[in-house]
């Protein structure tokens, strides 16, 4: 972790969940801020280790090994699965955490061609929240299915980091994990000013959101996409087709009381593709869309 004074703020920076992370606080207590920042970094690392899709030590690896058998989940994991279940229903099936097999096919960082359509169909046979046996806190994963909590974990980590900052730091503070953020309360000089990304992933000349409380989360393929055979694919997959969302915006940003709510609203809006703005309007939330006419 790197801590520095960024007048009139103290700043701490580290990497987690494949992203650059930042804590900012309007305080003169450098030692106290540094101690809290270390606690936040440890908590974010704990969540990442527990819910990663990679390796053999996390909850998701345990569920894969015990596929076909009922597993009793801890309270934290059960709460996340409950949230996923609620949003699966609320989104009419668009938000679905059971697409781990699809994610394995789409290697956005290394892909040289789209996956074979037959392979996508095979993965879809192991996708679908309705195939889970979920009776909280007991979960049974069907053989061949893999969970992916990537649509929840970073935002959940933001909220946990916020709670630590709010409880231990008597000062306005902000936590930013890879562009998903939450503030404890307004700064002494007014609201926090947050720059939104443009469709190309930059912030130059972009819109600015004033945030006095709550969270802001962004979902999209402005930074994470792949161009294959002249077609640009964003990394958000439609769980109904197994392919990236058609006509999706470059990015959708949403403000909400918590980061997990903001992130889910942004993801579900993006999953609506060309109708993302209609979804946000119907949801009655503050949202911003960076269009990407060429994104398929």
PDB file of C-alpha atoms in Angstrom:
ATOM      1  CA  UNK A   1       0.000   0.000   0.000  1.00  0.00           C
ATOM      2  CA  UNK A   2       1.153   3.516  -0.790  1.00  0.00           C
ATOM      3  CA  UNK A   3      -0.055   6.383   1.410  1.00  0.00           C
ATOM      4  CA  UNK A   4       0.461  10.034   0.514  1.00  0.00           C
ATOM      5  CA  UNK A   5      -0.906  13.479   1.201  1.00  0.00           C
ATOM      6  CA  UNK A   6      -2.923  14.808  -1.715  1.00  0.00           C
ATOM      7  CA  UNK A   7      -3.882  18.265  -0.422  1.00  0.00           C
ATOM      8  CA  UNK A   8      -6.269  18.690   1.215  1.00  0.00           C
ATOM      9  CA  UNK A   9      -6.746  14.903   1.305  1.00  0.00           C
ATOM     10  CA  UNK A  10      -4.827  11.895   2.538  1.00  0.00           C
ATOM     11  CA  UNK A  11      -4.656   9.081   0.000  1.00  0.00           C
ATOM     12  CA  UNK A  12      -3.862   5.354   0.185  1.00  0.00           C
ATOM     13  CA  UNK A  13      -3.479   3.205  -2.917  1.00  0.00           C
ATOM     14  CA  UNK A  14      -3.231  -0.542  -3.474  1.00  0.00           C
ATOM     15  CA  UNK A  15      -4.254  -3.180  -6.014  1.00  0.00           C
ATOM     16  CA  UNK A  16      -6.977  -5.774  -5.547  1.00  0.00           C
ATOM     17  CA  UNK A  17      -9.499  -7.648  -7.689  1.00  0.00           C
ATOM     18  CA  UNK A  18      -7.449  -6.851 -10.777  1.00  0.00           C
ATOM     19  CA  UNK A  19      -7.984  -3.116 -10.249  1.00  0.00           C
ATOM     20  CA  UNK A  20      -6.288   0.006  -8.950  1.00  0.00           C
ATOM     21  CA  UNK A  21      -7.859   0.887  -5.582  1.00  0.00           C
ATOM     22  CA  UNK A  22      -7.843   4.174  -3.703  1.00  0.00           C
ATOM     23  CA  UNK A  23      -8.923   5.542  -0.334  1.00  0.00           C
ATOM     24  CA  UNK A  24      -9.238   9.285   0.223  1.00  0.00           C
ATOM     25  CA  UNK A  25      -9.963  11.110   3.475  1.00  0.00           C
ATOM     26  CA  UNK A  26     -10.187  14.733   4.526  1.00  0.00           C
ATOM     27  CA  UNK A  27      -8.189  14.417   7.738  1.00  0.00           C
ATOM     28  CA  UNK A  28      -4.934  15.557   9.322  1.00  0.00           C
ATOM     29  CA  UNK A  29      -4.501  12.312  11.311  1.00  0.00           C
ATOM     30  CA  UNK A  30      -2.066  10.529   9.012  1.00  0.00           C
ATOM     31  CA  UNK A  31      -1.280   7.709  11.446  1.00  0.00           C
ATOM     32  CA  UNK A  32      -4.946   6.961  12.116  1.00  0.00           C
ATOM     33  CA  UNK A  33      -5.755   7.038   8.410  1.00  0.00           C
ATOM     34  CA  UNK A  34      -2.890   4.690   7.596  1.00  0.00           C
ATOM     35  CA  UNK A  35      -4.086   2.156  10.206  1.00  0.00           C
ATOM     36  CA  UNK A  36      -7.644   2.238   8.853  1.00  0.00           C
ATOM     37  CA  UNK A  37      -6.383   1.961   5.265  1.00  0.00           C
ATOM     38  CA  UNK A  38      -4.450  -1.203   6.172  1.00  0.00           C
ATOM     39  CA  UNK A  39      -7.607  -2.700   7.701  1.00  0.00           C
ATOM     40  CA  UNK A  40      -9.563  -1.882   4.538  1.00  0.00           C
ATOM     41  CA  UNK A  41      -6.896  -3.467   2.332  1.00  0.00           C
ATOM     42  CA  UNK A  42      -6.960  -6.654   4.433  1.00  0.00           C
ATOM     43  CA  UNK A  43     -10.756  -6.838   4.239  1.00  0.00           C
ATOM     44  CA  UNK A  44     -10.808  -6.382   0.463  1.00  0.00           C
ATOM     45  CA  UNK A  45      -8.127  -9.077   0.099  1.00  0.00           C
ATOM     46  CA  UNK A  46     -10.169 -11.422   2.302  1.00  0.00           C
ATOM     47  CA  UNK A  47     -13.259 -11.003   0.133  1.00  0.00           C
ATOM     48  CA  UNK A  48     -11.259 -11.469  -3.056  1.00  0.00           C
ATOM     49  CA  UNK A  49      -9.642 -14.669  -1.759  1.00  0.00           C
ATOM     50  CA  UNK A  50     -12.931 -16.057  -0.490  1.00  0.00           C
ATOM     51  CA  UNK A  51     -14.962 -15.496  -3.661  1.00  0.00           C
ATOM     52  CA  UNK A  52     -12.439 -15.766  -6.499  1.00  0.00           C
ATOM     53  CA  UNK A  53     -13.309 -18.022  -9.433  1.00  0.00           C
ATOM     54  CA  UNK A  54      -9.670 -19.078  -9.651  1.00  0.00           C
ATOM     55  CA  UNK A  55      -7.626 -21.444  -7.508  1.00  0.00           C
ATOM     56  CA  UNK A  56      -8.831 -24.179  -5.156  1.00  0.00           C
ATOM     57  CA  UNK A  57      -9.210 -22.478  -1.786  1.00  0.00           C
ATOM     58  CA  UNK A  58     -12.290 -20.266  -2.182  1.00  0.00           C
ATOM     59  CA  UNK A  59     -15.986 -20.902  -1.643  1.00  0.00           C
ATOM     60  CA  UNK A  60     -16.675 -21.312  -5.366  1.00  0.00           C
ATOM     61  CA  UNK A  61     -13.985 -23.986  -5.711  1.00  0.00           C
ATOM     62  CA  UNK A  62     -15.492 -25.815  -2.741  1.00  0.00           C
ATOM     63  CA  UNK A  63     -18.932 -25.740  -4.375  1.00  0.00           C
ATOM     64  CA  UNK A  64     -17.490 -27.109  -7.631  1.00  0.00           C
ATOM     65  CA  UNK A  65     -15.834 -29.995  -5.794  1.00  0.00           C
ATOM     66  CA  UNK A  66     -19.065 -30.794  -3.975  1.00  0.00           C
ATOM     67  CA  UNK A  67     -21.347 -30.497  -6.991  1.00  0.00           C
ATOM     68  CA  UNK A  68     -24.364 -32.752  -6.619  1.00  0.00           C
ATOM     69  CA  UNK A  69     -24.203 -32.545  -2.822  1.00  0.00           C
ATOM     70  CA  UNK A  70     -25.864 -30.122  -0.447  1.00  0.00           C
ATOM     71  CA  UNK A  71     -23.509 -27.595   1.160  1.00  0.00           C
ATOM     72  CA  UNK A  72     -24.272 -25.443   4.211  1.00  0.00           C
ATOM     73  CA  UNK A  73     -23.062 -21.926   3.514  1.00  0.00           C
ATOM     74  CA  UNK A  74     -21.745 -19.407   6.019  1.00  0.00           C
ATOM     75  CA  UNK A  75     -23.932 -16.362   6.746  1.00  0.00           C
ATOM     76  CA  UNK A  76     -21.942 -13.983   4.551  1.00  0.00           C
ATOM     77  CA  UNK A  77     -22.080 -16.233   1.495  1.00  0.00           C
ATOM     78  CA  UNK A  78     -25.747 -17.058   2.054  1.00  0.00           C
ATOM     79  CA  UNK A  79     -26.543 -13.331   2.088  1.00  0.00           C
ATOM     80  CA  UNK A  80     -24.788 -12.834  -1.257  1.00  0.00           C
ATOM     81  CA  UNK A  81     -26.650 -15.774  -2.798  1.00  0.00           C
ATOM     82  CA  UNK A  82     -29.925 -14.346  -1.467  1.00  0.00           C
ATOM     83  CA  UNK A  83     -29.141 -10.991  -3.093  1.00  0.00           C
ATOM     84  CA  UNK A  84     -28.349 -12.791  -6.357  1.00  0.00           C
ATOM     85  CA  UNK A  85     -31.646 -14.677  -6.156  1.00  0.00           C
ATOM     86  CA  UNK A  86     -33.593 -11.465  -5.563  1.00  0.00           C
ATOM     87  CA  UNK A  87     -31.960  -9.725  -8.513  1.00  0.00           C
ATOM     88  CA  UNK A  88     -32.382 -12.729 -10.768  1.00  0.00           C
ATOM     89  CA  UNK A  89     -36.113 -12.476 -10.169  1.00  0.00           C
ATOM     90  CA  UNK A  90     -36.153  -8.675 -10.285  1.00  0.00           C
ATOM     91  CA  UNK A  91     -34.322  -8.647 -13.634  1.00  0.00           C
ATOM     92  CA  UNK A  92     -36.488 -11.379 -15.179  1.00  0.00           C
ATOM     93  CA  UNK A  93     -33.436 -13.645 -15.395  1.00  0.00           C
ATOM     94  CA  UNK A  94     -30.965 -11.153 -16.894  1.00  0.00           C
ATOM     95  CA  UNK A  95     -28.766 -11.126 -13.808  1.00  0.00           C
ATOM     96  CA  UNK A  96     -27.526 -14.667 -13.261  1.00  0.00           C
ATOM     97  CA  UNK A  97     -24.558 -15.842 -11.174  1.00  0.00           C
ATOM     98  CA  UNK A  98     -24.539 -19.346 -12.700  1.00  0.00           C
ATOM     99  CA  UNK A  99     -22.589 -18.418 -15.845  1.00  0.00           C
ATOM    100  CA  UNK A 100     -19.143 -19.536 -14.726  1.00  0.00           C
ATOM    101  CA  UNK A 101     -18.925 -22.107 -17.539  1.00  0.00           C
ATOM    102  CA  UNK A 102     -19.653 -19.345 -20.063  1.00  0.00           C
ATOM    103  CA  UNK A 103     -17.005 -17.098 -18.545  1.00  0.00           C
ATOM    104  CA  UNK A 104     -14.409 -19.826 -19.065  1.00  0.00           C
ATOM    105  CA  UNK A 105     -15.151 -19.780 -22.804  1.00  0.00           C
ATOM    106  CA  UNK A 106     -14.781 -16.027 -23.172  1.00  0.00           C
ATOM    107  CA  UNK A 107     -11.116 -15.310 -22.420  1.00  0.00           C
ATOM    108  CA  UNK A 108     -11.284 -11.586 -23.121  1.00  0.00           C
ATOM    109  CA  UNK A 109      -7.666 -10.954 -22.188  1.00  0.00           C
ATOM    110  CA  UNK A 110      -6.255 -13.644 -24.501  1.00  0.00           C
ATOM    111  CA  UNK A 111      -8.978 -14.433 -27.031  1.00  0.00           C
ATOM    112  CA  UNK A 112      -8.040 -14.626 -30.724  1.00  0.00           C
ATOM    113  CA  UNK A 113     -11.453 -15.740 -31.942  1.00  0.00           C
ATOM    114  CA  UNK A 114     -14.977 -16.089 -30.510  1.00  0.00           C
ATOM    115  CA  UNK A 115     -15.754 -19.411 -28.856  1.00  0.00           C
ATOM    116  CA  UNK A 116     -17.335 -22.133 -30.943  1.00  0.00           C
ATOM    117  CA  UNK A 117     -21.140 -21.852 -31.010  1.00  0.00           C
ATOM    118  CA  UNK A 118     -21.470 -25.516 -30.049  1.00  0.00           C
ATOM    119  CA  UNK A 119     -19.305 -24.950 -26.977  1.00  0.00           C
ATOM    120  CA  UNK A 120     -21.509 -22.003 -25.998  1.00  0.00           C
ATOM    121  CA  UNK A 121     -24.596 -24.201 -26.254  1.00  0.00           C
ATOM    122  CA  UNK A 122     -22.960 -26.841 -24.042  1.00  0.00           C
ATOM    123  CA  UNK A 123     -22.124 -24.196 -21.436  1.00  0.00           C
ATOM    124  CA  UNK A 124     -25.688 -22.867 -21.552  1.00  0.00           C
ATOM    125  CA  UNK A 125     -26.884 -26.341 -20.562  1.00  0.00           C
ATOM    126  CA  UNK A 126     -25.077 -25.745 -17.244  1.00  0.00           C
ATOM    127  CA  UNK A 127     -26.350 -22.189 -16.798  1.00  0.00           C
ATOM    128  CA  UNK A 128     -29.530 -20.920 -15.185  1.00  0.00           C
ATOM    129  CA  UNK A 129     -30.346 -19.900 -11.621  1.00  0.00           C
ATOM    130  CA  UNK A 130     -33.463 -22.059 -11.734  1.00  0.00           C
ATOM    131  CA  UNK A 131     -31.229 -25.143 -11.892  1.00  0.00           C
ATOM    132  CA  UNK A 132     -29.726 -24.362  -8.485  1.00  0.00           C
ATOM    133  CA  UNK A 133     -31.129 -26.044  -5.395  1.00  0.00           C
ATOM    134  CA  UNK A 134     -31.193 -23.083  -3.006  1.00  0.00           C
ATOM    135  CA  UNK A 135     -32.809 -23.395   0.408  1.00  0.00           C
ATOM    136  CA  UNK A 136     -30.901 -20.859   2.504  1.00  0.00           C
ATOM    137  CA  UNK A 137     -28.386 -21.519   3.886  1.00  0.00           C
ATOM    138  CA  UNK A 138     -28.184 -24.829   1.971  1.00  0.00           C
ATOM    139  CA  UNK A 139     -27.048 -24.879  -1.649  1.00  0.00           C
ATOM    140  CA  UNK A 140     -26.629 -27.741  -4.093  1.00  0.00           C
ATOM    141  CA  UNK A 141     -24.765 -27.034  -7.315  1.00  0.00           C
ATOM    142  CA  UNK A 142     -25.658 -29.302 -10.263  1.00  0.00           C
ATOM    143  CA  UNK A 143     -22.639 -31.094 -11.794  1.00  0.00           C
ATOM    144  CA  UNK A 144     -21.054 -28.980 -14.526  1.00  0.00           C
ATOM    145  CA  UNK A 145     -22.328 -25.657 -13.168  1.00  0.00           C
ATOM    146  CA  UNK A 146     -19.951 -22.952 -11.957  1.00  0.00           C
ATOM    147  CA  UNK A 147     -20.941 -19.861 -10.013  1.00  0.00           C
ATOM    148  CA  UNK A 148     -19.501 -16.455 -10.810  1.00  0.00           C
ATOM    149  CA  UNK A 149     -19.952 -13.793  -8.131  1.00  0.00           C
ATOM    150  CA  UNK A 150     -18.019 -11.189 -10.094  1.00  0.00           C
ATOM    151  CA  UNK A 151     -21.195  -9.160 -10.484  1.00  0.00           C
ATOM    152  CA  UNK A 152     -21.431  -8.734  -6.714  1.00  0.00           C
ATOM    153  CA  UNK A 153     -18.078  -9.063  -4.996  1.00  0.00           C
ATOM    154  CA  UNK A 154     -16.285  -5.840  -5.867  1.00  0.00           C
ATOM    155  CA  UNK A 155     -19.346  -3.795  -4.981  1.00  0.00           C
ATOM    156  CA  UNK A 156     -19.781  -5.774  -1.761  1.00  0.00           C
ATOM    157  CA  UNK A 157     -16.132  -5.092  -0.935  1.00  0.00           C
ATOM    158  CA  UNK A 158     -16.708  -1.367  -1.489  1.00  0.00           C
ATOM    159  CA  UNK A 159     -19.583  -1.424   0.991  1.00  0.00           C
ATOM    160  CA  UNK A 160     -17.511  -3.325   3.556  1.00  0.00           C
ATOM    161  CA  UNK A 161     -14.644  -0.861   3.120  1.00  0.00           C
ATOM    162  CA  UNK A 162     -17.070   2.037   3.514  1.00  0.00           C
ATOM    163  CA  UNK A 163     -18.384   0.590   6.765  1.00  0.00           C
ATOM    164  CA  UNK A 164     -14.845   0.324   8.157  1.00  0.00           C
ATOM    165  CA  UNK A 165     -14.043   3.905   7.158  1.00  0.00           C
ATOM    166  CA  UNK A 166     -17.305   5.220   8.606  1.00  0.00           C
ATOM    167  CA  UNK A 167     -16.828   3.376  11.908  1.00  0.00           C
ATOM    168  CA  UNK A 168     -13.153   4.147  12.497  1.00  0.00           C
ATOM    169  CA  UNK A 169     -12.489   7.450  10.770  1.00  0.00           C
ATOM    170  CA  UNK A 170     -14.176  10.635  11.980  1.00  0.00           C
ATOM    171  CA  UNK A 171     -13.733  12.419   8.652  1.00  0.00           C
ATOM    172  CA  UNK A 172     -15.216  12.550   5.148  1.00  0.00           C
ATOM    173  CA  UNK A 173     -13.812   9.602   3.204  1.00  0.00           C
ATOM    174  CA  UNK A 174     -14.130   7.841  -0.135  1.00  0.00           C
ATOM    175  CA  UNK A 175     -13.314   4.284  -1.193  1.00  0.00           C
ATOM    176  CA  UNK A 176     -12.771   3.539  -4.877  1.00  0.00           C
ATOM    177  CA  UNK A 177     -12.183  -0.036  -6.066  1.00  0.00           C
ATOM    178  CA  UNK A 178     -11.571   0.017  -9.789  1.00  0.00           C
ATOM    179  CA  UNK A 179     -14.151   2.721 -10.480  1.00  0.00           C
ATOM    180  CA  UNK A 180     -16.846   1.486  -8.090  1.00  0.00           C
ATOM    181  CA  UNK A 181     -16.978   3.795  -5.092  1.00  0.00           C
ATOM    182  CA  UNK A 182     -18.813   5.007  -2.016  1.00  0.00           C
ATOM    183  CA  UNK A 183     -18.424   8.037   0.226  1.00  0.00           C
ATOM    184  CA  UNK A 184     -19.073   8.300   3.968  1.00  0.00           C
ATOM    185  CA  UNK A 185     -20.438  11.857   3.836  1.00  0.00           C
ATOM    186  CA  UNK A 186     -19.877  15.201   2.152  1.00  0.00           C
ATOM    187  CA  UNK A 187     -16.541  16.972   2.341  1.00  0.00           C
ATOM    188  CA  UNK A 188     -16.104  20.111   4.381  1.00  0.00           C
ATOM    189  CA  UNK A 189     -16.132  22.176   1.207  1.00  0.00           C
ATOM    190  CA  UNK A 190     -19.143  20.457  -0.348  1.00  0.00           C
ATOM    191  CA  UNK A 191     -19.841  17.258  -2.321  1.00  0.00           C
ATOM    192  CA  UNK A 192     -17.294  14.864  -3.756  1.00  0.00           C
ATOM    193  CA  UNK A 193     -16.800  15.486  -7.489  1.00  0.00           C
ATOM    194  CA  UNK A 194     -16.602  12.220  -9.439  1.00  0.00           C
ATOM    195  CA  UNK A 195     -15.613  12.163 -13.102  1.00  0.00           C
ATOM    196  CA  UNK A 196     -17.454   9.641 -15.262  1.00  0.00           C
ATOM    197  CA  UNK A 197     -15.708   7.701 -18.002  1.00  0.00           C
ATOM    198  CA  UNK A 198     -16.401   8.346 -21.672  1.00  0.00           C
ATOM    199  CA  UNK A 199     -17.093   5.584 -24.145  1.00  0.00           C
ATOM    200  CA  UNK A 200     -13.360   5.163 -24.795  1.00  0.00           C
ATOM    201  CA  UNK A 201     -12.540   4.658 -21.098  1.00  0.00           C
ATOM    202  CA  UNK A 202     -11.061   8.140 -20.638  1.00  0.00           C
ATOM    203  CA  UNK A 203     -12.336  10.904 -18.361  1.00  0.00           C
ATOM    204  CA  UNK A 204     -11.243  13.879 -20.464  1.00  0.00           C
ATOM    205  CA  UNK A 205     -14.163  16.248 -20.955  1.00  0.00           C
ATOM    206  CA  UNK A 206     -16.517  13.741 -19.354  1.00  0.00           C
ATOM    207  CA  UNK A 207     -19.419  14.399 -17.030  1.00  0.00           C
ATOM    208  CA  UNK A 208     -18.951  15.069 -13.324  1.00  0.00           C
ATOM    209  CA  UNK A 209     -21.253  13.666 -10.639  1.00  0.00           C
ATOM    210  CA  UNK A 210     -21.610  15.421  -7.288  1.00  0.00           C
ATOM    211  CA  UNK A 211     -21.893  12.899  -4.469  1.00  0.00           C
ATOM    212  CA  UNK A 212     -22.652  13.874  -0.868  1.00  0.00           C
ATOM    213  CA  UNK A 213     -23.474  10.349   0.317  1.00  0.00           C
ATOM    214  CA  UNK A 214     -23.953   6.866  -1.069  1.00  0.00           C
ATOM    215  CA  UNK A 215     -22.301   5.066  -3.952  1.00  0.00           C
ATOM    216  CA  UNK A 216     -21.569   5.197  -7.646  1.00  0.00           C
ATOM    217  CA  UNK A 217     -20.880   2.083  -9.728  1.00  0.00           C
ATOM    218  CA  UNK A 218     -20.104   1.595 -13.405  1.00  0.00           C
ATOM    219  CA  UNK A 219     -20.606  -1.440 -15.617  1.00  0.00           C
ATOM    220  CA  UNK A 220     -19.450  -1.778 -19.186  1.00  0.00           C
ATOM    221  CA  UNK A 221     -16.876  -2.793 -21.735  1.00  0.00           C
ATOM    222  CA  UNK A 222     -15.083   0.503 -22.284  1.00  0.00           C
ATOM    223  CA  UNK A 223     -11.971  -0.894 -20.607  1.00  0.00           C
ATOM    224  CA  UNK A 224     -12.579  -4.630 -20.921  1.00  0.00           C
ATOM    225  CA  UNK A 225     -13.516  -5.834 -24.370  1.00  0.00           C
ATOM    226  CA  UNK A 226     -11.997  -7.704 -27.265  1.00  0.00           C
ATOM    227  CA  UNK A 227     -12.009  -7.134 -31.012  1.00  0.00           C
ATOM    228  CA  UNK A 228     -12.290 -10.360 -32.963  1.00  0.00           C
ATOM    229  CA  UNK A 229     -12.435 -10.444 -36.752  1.00  0.00           C
ATOM    230  CA  UNK A 230     -13.418  -6.799 -36.869  1.00  0.00           C
ATOM    231  CA  UNK A 231     -16.197  -7.099 -34.278  1.00  0.00           C
ATOM    232  CA  UNK A 232     -15.904  -5.495 -30.830  1.00  0.00           C
ATOM    233  CA  UNK A 233     -17.319  -7.587 -27.983  1.00  0.00           C
ATOM    234  CA  UNK A 234     -17.928  -6.245 -24.476  1.00  0.00           C
ATOM    235  CA  UNK A 235     -17.269  -8.527 -21.500  1.00  0.00           C
ATOM    236  CA  UNK A 236     -20.832  -8.558 -20.102  1.00  0.00           C
ATOM    237  CA  UNK A 237     -22.469 -11.804 -21.230  1.00  0.00           C
ATOM    238  CA  UNK A 238     -26.187 -12.270 -21.816  1.00  0.00           C
ATOM    239  CA  UNK A 239     -26.998 -15.423 -19.771  1.00  0.00           C
ATOM    240  CA  UNK A 240     -29.825 -16.283 -22.167  1.00  0.00           C
ATOM    241  CA  UNK A 241     -27.608 -16.487 -25.261  1.00  0.00           C
ATOM    242  CA  UNK A 242     -24.104 -17.017 -23.861  1.00  0.00           C
ATOM    243  CA  UNK A 243     -22.810 -14.150 -26.009  1.00  0.00           C
ATOM    244  CA  UNK A 244     -21.901 -10.544 -25.142  1.00  0.00           C
ATOM    245  CA  UNK A 245     -24.876  -8.215 -24.906  1.00  0.00           C
ATOM    246  CA  UNK A 246     -25.875  -6.896 -28.316  1.00  0.00           C
ATOM    247  CA  UNK A 247     -25.969  -3.114 -28.831  1.00  0.00           C
ATOM    248  CA  UNK A 248     -24.788  -2.497 -25.287  1.00  0.00           C
ATOM    249  CA  UNK A 249     -23.561   0.951 -24.236  1.00  0.00           C
ATOM    250  CA  UNK A 250     -19.858   1.369 -23.556  1.00  0.00           C
ATOM    251  CA  UNK A 251     -20.665   1.994 -19.901  1.00  0.00           C
ATOM    252  CA  UNK A 252     -23.565   2.552 -17.530  1.00  0.00           C
ATOM    253  CA  UNK A 253     -23.064   4.384 -14.225  1.00  0.00           C
ATOM    254  CA  UNK A 254     -25.638   4.482 -11.438  1.00  0.00           C
ATOM    255  CA  UNK A 255     -25.822   6.288  -8.092  1.00  0.00           C
ATOM    256  CA  UNK A 256     -27.543   4.503  -5.196  1.00  0.00           C
ATOM    257  CA  UNK A 257     -27.362   4.320  -1.387  1.00  0.00           C
ATOM    258  CA  UNK A 258     -25.049   1.270  -1.447  1.00  0.00           C
ATOM    259  CA  UNK A 259     -22.477   0.146  -3.985  1.00  0.00           C
ATOM    260  CA  UNK A 260     -23.967  -3.314  -4.343  1.00  0.00           C
ATOM    261  CA  UNK A 261     -27.305  -1.755  -5.319  1.00  0.00           C
ATOM    262  CA  UNK A 262     -25.653   0.740  -7.675  1.00  0.00           C
ATOM    263  CA  UNK A 263     -23.607  -2.015  -9.312  1.00  0.00           C
ATOM    264  CA  UNK A 264     -26.549  -4.333  -9.828  1.00  0.00           C
ATOM    265  CA  UNK A 265     -28.665  -1.556 -11.314  1.00  0.00           C
ATOM    266  CA  UNK A 266     -25.831  -0.644 -13.681  1.00  0.00           C
ATOM    267  CA  UNK A 267     -25.273  -4.261 -14.762  1.00  0.00           C
ATOM    268  CA  UNK A 268     -28.950  -4.979 -15.330  1.00  0.00           C
ATOM    269  CA  UNK A 269     -29.299  -1.735 -17.301  1.00  0.00           C
ATOM    270  CA  UNK A 270     -26.349  -2.725 -19.498  1.00  0.00           C
ATOM    271  CA  UNK A 271     -27.870  -6.191 -19.981  1.00  0.00           C
ATOM    272  CA  UNK A 272     -30.856  -4.417 -21.551  1.00  0.00           C
ATOM    273  CA  UNK A 273     -28.541  -3.387 -24.390  1.00  0.00           C
ATOM    274  CA  UNK A 274     -30.073  -0.680 -26.579  1.00  0.00           C
ATOM    275  CA  UNK A 275     -32.852  -0.237 -23.983  1.00  0.00           C
ATOM    276  CA  UNK A 276     -30.517   0.580 -21.079  1.00  0.00           C
ATOM    277  CA  UNK A 277     -31.802   4.160 -20.810  1.00  0.00           C
ATOM    278  CA  UNK A 278     -35.404   2.949 -20.710  1.00  0.00           C
ATOM    279  CA  UNK A 279     -34.558   0.580 -17.876  1.00  0.00           C
ATOM    280  CA  UNK A 280     -32.889   3.307 -15.814  1.00  0.00           C
ATOM    281  CA  UNK A 281     -35.821   5.637 -16.408  1.00  0.00           C
ATOM    282  CA  UNK A 282     -38.269   2.967 -15.284  1.00  0.00           C
ATOM    283  CA  UNK A 283     -36.170   2.175 -12.207  1.00  0.00           C
ATOM    284  CA  UNK A 284     -36.290   5.833 -11.162  1.00  0.00           C
ATOM    285  CA  UNK A 285     -32.569   6.092 -10.353  1.00  0.00           C
ATOM    286  CA  UNK A 286     -29.808   8.547 -11.226  1.00  0.00           C
ATOM    287  CA  UNK A 287     -27.922   6.986 -14.100  1.00  0.00           C
ATOM    288  CA  UNK A 288     -25.573   7.985 -16.905  1.00  0.00           C
ATOM    289  CA  UNK A 289     -24.860   6.168 -20.160  1.00  0.00           C
ATOM    290  CA  UNK A 290     -21.723   6.353 -22.321  1.00  0.00           C
ATOM    291  CA  UNK A 291     -22.904   5.216 -25.774  1.00  0.00           C
ATOM    292  CA  UNK A 292     -20.847   2.968 -28.009  1.00  0.00           C
ATOM    293  CA  UNK A 293     -22.522   2.642 -31.433  1.00  0.00           C
ATOM    294  CA  UNK A 294     -19.895   0.160 -32.633  1.00  0.00           C
ATOM    295  CA  UNK A 295     -20.120  -2.180 -29.626  1.00  0.00           C
ATOM    296  CA  UNK A 296     -21.760  -5.548 -30.397  1.00  0.00           C
TER     297      UNK A 296
END
